[in-house]
Amino acid sequence: EKAVPLCKKAIRLNPLSVFTPTVYRDLGFAYHTCGDFQKAELYGKKAVELSNSNSIIAIDALRSLTITYNHWGKGDSVIKYANLYVDREPNALYETAEAYCNLKNDCAKAADLYKELWRRYPNHTFIHRWAVALMNSGKRQEANEKIGLALKEFKGGNDTLSYDYAGICALKGDKQTALKILSQWRWDWGSPYLIQHDKLFENIRNEKQFKEILKK
């Protein structure tokens, strides 16, 4: 909430700065984090409009917009905007795969996109997201192998209290640990909206405690 007036003040003081597209991107993402997706879309598109189409700023603005659409549940818009920068930024494949798995219920397509992502970007993190797509495509053995790699990655980085680690626990059936982490999670970057359709948490979606956490 504090970011919104500061971003607007920055734009008002210097509306033609080279940094203006970045400020619009930040303003859009601030609204996204607060759950006001209409304004997030408005300012996210403004950031894209003001950016040089070949610049890093343009890619950042487009990715921010695709993340907003992913959390908003608008799969077709994710795919549309991710395709505008996929040739320059491999993470566009990540956002598109997320949309196909979580929003369009085509996890086989998502698994292929994740495979291409890791081919182009072998050291990409969050391999458990690929595992979710594989699990929902019936490729359980390959999914379990990637879950093992994800657990090693998170434990090695001492990151065992995060949203995604909770999801890994939920995915492999450790409901108690997943719910414990979520009950203490700070719920930033739009995660309350993402989790509503995130297949990472399907194993605990009907748990009473999960529903209470989500409602809160």
Short mmCIF file of C-alpha atoms in Angstrom, two decimals:
data_model
loop_
_atom_site.label_atom_id
_atom_site.label_comp_id
_atom_site.label_asym_id
_atom_site.label_seq_id
_atom_site.Cartn_x
_atom_site.Cartn_y
_atom_site.Cartn_z
CA GLU A 1 0.00 0.00 0.00
CA LYS A 2 2.84 2.40 0.79
CA ALA A 3 4.39 1.87 -2.64
CA VAL A 4 1.33 3.09 -4.56
CA PRO A 5 1.44 6.83 -3.64
CA LEU A 6 5.24 6.88 -3.93
CA CYS A 7 5.14 5.45 -7.45
CA LYS A 8 2.44 7.94 -8.44
CA LYS A 9 4.49 10.80 -6.99
CA ALA A 10 7.55 9.69 -8.96
CA ILE A 11 5.51 9.69 -12.19
CA ARG A 12 4.00 13.09 -11.38
CA LEU A 13 7.42 14.64 -10.68
CA ASN A 14 9.01 13.31 -13.86
CA PRO A 15 6.53 11.70 -16.28
CA LEU A 16 9.07 11.47 -19.11
CA SER A 17 12.01 9.95 -17.24
CA VAL A 18 13.81 6.94 -18.74
CA PHE A 19 12.77 5.19 -15.52
CA THR A 20 9.04 5.95 -15.96
CA PRO A 21 8.19 2.56 -17.54
CA THR A 22 9.86 0.82 -14.58
CA VAL A 23 7.87 2.94 -12.12
CA TYR A 24 4.64 2.06 -13.93
CA ARG A 25 5.65 -1.61 -13.75
CA ASP A 26 6.26 -1.30 -10.01
CA LEU A 27 2.97 0.54 -9.56
CA GLY A 28 1.10 -2.19 -11.43
CA PHE A 29 2.75 -4.90 -9.39
CA ALA A 30 1.97 -3.07 -6.16
CA TYR A 31 -1.71 -3.06 -7.10
CA HIS A 32 -1.41 -6.73 -8.07
CA THR A 33 0.00 -7.57 -4.65
CA CYS A 34 -2.94 -5.75 -3.05
CA GLY A 35 -5.37 -7.75 -5.20
CA ASP A 36 -6.55 -4.89 -7.41
CA PHE A 37 -5.98 -6.68 -10.70
CA GLN A 38 -7.81 -4.13 -12.86
CA LYS A 39 -5.37 -1.37 -11.86
CA ALA A 40 -2.47 -3.82 -12.01
CA GLU A 41 -3.39 -4.55 -15.63
CA LEU A 42 -3.87 -0.85 -16.44
CA TYR A 43 -0.46 0.22 -15.16
CA GLY A 44 1.27 -2.95 -16.35
CA LYS A 45 0.11 -2.25 -19.90
CA LYS A 46 1.21 1.37 -19.53
CA ALA A 47 4.70 0.17 -18.62
CA VAL A 48 4.79 -2.02 -21.73
CA GLU A 49 3.47 0.83 -23.91
CA LEU A 50 6.16 3.28 -22.74
CA SER A 51 9.04 0.81 -23.00
CA ASN A 52 11.34 0.42 -25.96
CA SER A 53 10.16 -2.92 -27.35
CA ASN A 54 13.73 -4.25 -27.59
CA SER A 55 14.82 -3.19 -24.11
CA ILE A 56 15.34 -5.14 -20.91
CA ILE A 57 12.78 -2.82 -19.30
CA ALA A 58 10.18 -3.97 -21.84
CA ILE A 59 10.89 -7.63 -21.03
CA ASP A 60 10.60 -6.92 -17.30
CA ALA A 61 7.30 -5.09 -17.86
CA LEU A 62 5.89 -7.92 -19.97
CA ARG A 63 6.90 -10.55 -17.45
CA SER A 64 5.36 -8.57 -14.59
CA LEU A 65 2.14 -8.39 -16.59
CA THR A 66 2.13 -12.14 -17.29
CA ILE A 67 2.66 -12.89 -13.59
CA THR A 68 -0.30 -10.65 -12.78
CA TYR A 69 -2.47 -12.54 -15.27
CA ASN A 70 -1.27 -15.87 -13.84
CA HIS A 71 -2.33 -14.88 -10.34
CA TRP A 72 -5.55 -13.36 -11.67
CA GLY A 73 -6.44 -16.64 -13.35
CA LYS A 74 -6.43 -15.34 -16.95
CA GLY A 75 -4.60 -18.11 -18.79
CA ASP A 76 -5.12 -16.86 -22.35
CA SER A 77 -3.68 -13.44 -21.43
CA VAL A 78 -0.64 -15.10 -19.84
CA ILE A 79 0.05 -17.00 -23.05
CA LYS A 80 -0.56 -13.94 -25.25
CA TYR A 81 1.89 -11.67 -23.42
CA ALA A 82 4.48 -14.37 -22.69
CA ASN A 83 4.69 -15.08 -26.41
CA LEU A 84 5.77 -11.47 -26.99
CA TYR A 85 9.09 -12.02 -25.20
CA VAL A 86 9.68 -15.78 -25.23
CA ASP A 87 12.46 -15.49 -27.82
CA ARG A 88 14.43 -13.15 -25.54
CA GLU A 89 13.65 -14.46 -22.05
CA PRO A 90 13.31 -18.19 -21.24
CA ASN A 91 11.17 -17.42 -18.18
CA ALA A 92 8.30 -16.71 -20.57
CA LEU A 93 8.17 -20.50 -21.00
CA TYR A 94 7.79 -20.82 -17.22
CA GLU A 95 4.81 -18.46 -17.07
CA THR A 96 3.19 -20.15 -20.07
CA ALA A 97 3.68 -23.60 -18.57
CA GLU A 98 2.14 -22.42 -15.30
CA ALA A 99 -0.90 -21.15 -17.21
CA TYR A 100 -1.36 -24.39 -19.13
CA CYS A 101 -1.07 -26.55 -16.01
CA ASN A 102 -2.99 -24.49 -13.46
CA LEU A 103 -5.47 -22.53 -15.58
CA LYS A 104 -6.08 -24.50 -18.78
CA ASN A 105 -5.78 -27.97 -17.26
CA ASP A 106 -3.35 -29.13 -19.96
CA CYS A 107 -0.49 -30.43 -17.84
CA ALA A 108 0.96 -32.51 -20.69
CA LYS A 109 1.47 -29.31 -22.70
CA ALA A 110 2.91 -27.67 -19.58
CA ALA A 111 5.36 -30.55 -19.07
CA ASP A 112 6.66 -30.10 -22.63
CA LEU A 113 7.13 -26.37 -22.03
CA TYR A 114 9.02 -27.00 -18.80
CA LYS A 115 11.22 -29.49 -20.63
CA GLU A 116 12.06 -26.83 -23.23
CA LEU A 117 12.69 -24.31 -20.45
CA TRP A 118 15.22 -26.57 -18.75
CA ARG A 119 16.83 -27.34 -22.11
CA ARG A 120 17.39 -23.62 -22.68
CA TYR A 121 18.11 -22.81 -19.03
CA PRO A 122 19.63 -25.95 -17.37
CA ASN A 123 20.15 -24.24 -14.01
CA HIS A 124 16.59 -22.95 -13.69
CA THR A 125 15.16 -23.19 -10.18
CA PHE A 126 11.76 -24.51 -9.06
CA ILE A 127 11.96 -27.89 -10.76
CA HIS A 128 9.03 -28.98 -8.58
CA ARG A 129 6.73 -26.94 -10.85
CA TRP A 130 7.75 -29.29 -13.68
CA ALA A 131 7.09 -32.20 -11.32
CA VAL A 132 3.50 -31.00 -10.79
CA ALA A 133 2.86 -31.04 -14.54
CA LEU A 134 4.40 -34.50 -14.87
CA MET A 135 2.41 -35.84 -11.92
CA ASN A 136 -0.83 -34.60 -13.44
CA SER A 137 0.17 -36.09 -16.79
CA GLY A 138 0.53 -39.56 -15.29
CA LYS A 139 4.36 -39.57 -15.36
CA ARG A 140 4.71 -40.30 -11.66
CA GLN A 141 8.21 -41.79 -11.67
CA GLU A 142 9.77 -38.85 -13.49
CA ALA A 143 7.78 -36.47 -11.26
CA ASN A 144 9.11 -38.14 -8.10
CA GLU A 145 12.69 -37.83 -9.38
CA LYS A 146 12.22 -34.09 -9.84
CA ILE A 147 10.55 -33.72 -6.44
CA GLY A 148 13.69 -35.29 -4.96
CA LEU A 149 15.85 -32.74 -6.77
CA ALA A 150 13.61 -29.91 -5.58
CA LEU A 151 13.84 -31.04 -1.94
CA LYS A 152 17.62 -31.15 -2.23
CA GLU A 153 17.63 -27.63 -3.72
CA PHE A 154 15.42 -26.12 -1.02
CA LYS A 155 17.12 -27.85 1.90
CA GLY A 156 20.54 -26.95 0.51
CA GLY A 157 19.48 -23.31 0.42
CA ASN A 158 17.96 -23.54 3.92
CA ASP A 159 14.63 -22.51 2.40
CA THR A 160 12.14 -24.72 4.23
CA LEU A 161 9.55 -22.17 5.35
CA SER A 162 8.42 -20.83 1.97
CA TYR A 163 5.27 -21.08 -0.12
CA ASP A 164 6.89 -23.42 -2.63
CA TYR A 165 8.45 -25.68 -0.01
CA ALA A 166 4.99 -26.02 1.55
CA GLY A 167 3.75 -26.97 -1.90
CA ILE A 168 6.43 -29.63 -2.30
CA CYS A 169 5.41 -31.10 1.06
CA ALA A 170 1.76 -31.09 -0.04
CA LEU A 171 2.67 -32.68 -3.38
CA LYS A 172 4.48 -35.60 -1.74
CA GLY A 173 1.74 -36.13 0.83
CA ASP A 174 3.22 -34.46 3.91
CA LYS A 175 0.05 -32.51 4.69
CA GLN A 176 0.96 -31.64 8.27
CA THR A 177 4.20 -29.86 7.34
CA ALA A 178 2.57 -28.08 4.40
CA LEU A 179 -0.24 -26.72 6.56
CA LYS A 180 2.14 -25.69 9.34
CA ILE A 181 4.23 -23.63 6.90
CA LEU A 182 1.18 -22.02 5.30
CA SER A 183 -0.24 -21.06 8.70
CA GLN A 184 2.90 -18.94 9.27
CA TRP A 185 3.38 -17.68 5.69
CA ARG A 186 3.33 -13.88 5.22
CA TRP A 187 1.28 -14.09 1.97
CA ASP A 188 3.10 -11.58 -0.22
CA TRP A 189 3.52 -11.14 -4.03
CA GLY A 190 -0.05 -12.21 -4.76
CA SER A 191 0.28 -15.71 -3.30
CA PRO A 192 -3.25 -15.66 -1.78
CA TYR A 193 -4.59 -15.53 -5.35
CA LEU A 194 -2.13 -17.95 -6.94
CA ILE A 195 -2.81 -20.67 -4.37
CA GLN A 196 -6.51 -20.74 -5.28
CA HIS A 197 -5.71 -22.55 -8.54
CA ASP A 198 -2.15 -23.81 -7.91
CA LYS A 199 -2.07 -27.58 -8.53
CA LEU A 200 0.91 -27.81 -6.20
CA PHE A 201 -1.62 -27.83 -3.33
CA GLU A 202 -4.26 -30.20 -4.71
CA ASN A 203 -3.53 -32.83 -2.03
CA ILE A 204 -4.55 -30.49 0.79
CA ARG A 205 -7.18 -28.36 -0.96
CA ASN A 206 -10.06 -30.09 0.84
CA GLU A 207 -8.45 -29.99 4.27
CA LYS A 208 -10.40 -27.92 6.78
CA GLN A 209 -7.28 -26.08 7.98
CA PHE A 210 -6.31 -25.20 4.41
CA LYS A 211 -9.75 -23.72 3.75
CA GLU A 212 -9.53 -21.70 6.98
CA ILE A 213 -6.09 -20.35 6.06
CA LEU A 214 -7.29 -19.40 2.58
CA LYS A 215 -10.42 -17.71 3.92
CA LYS A 216 -8.36 -15.68 6.40
#
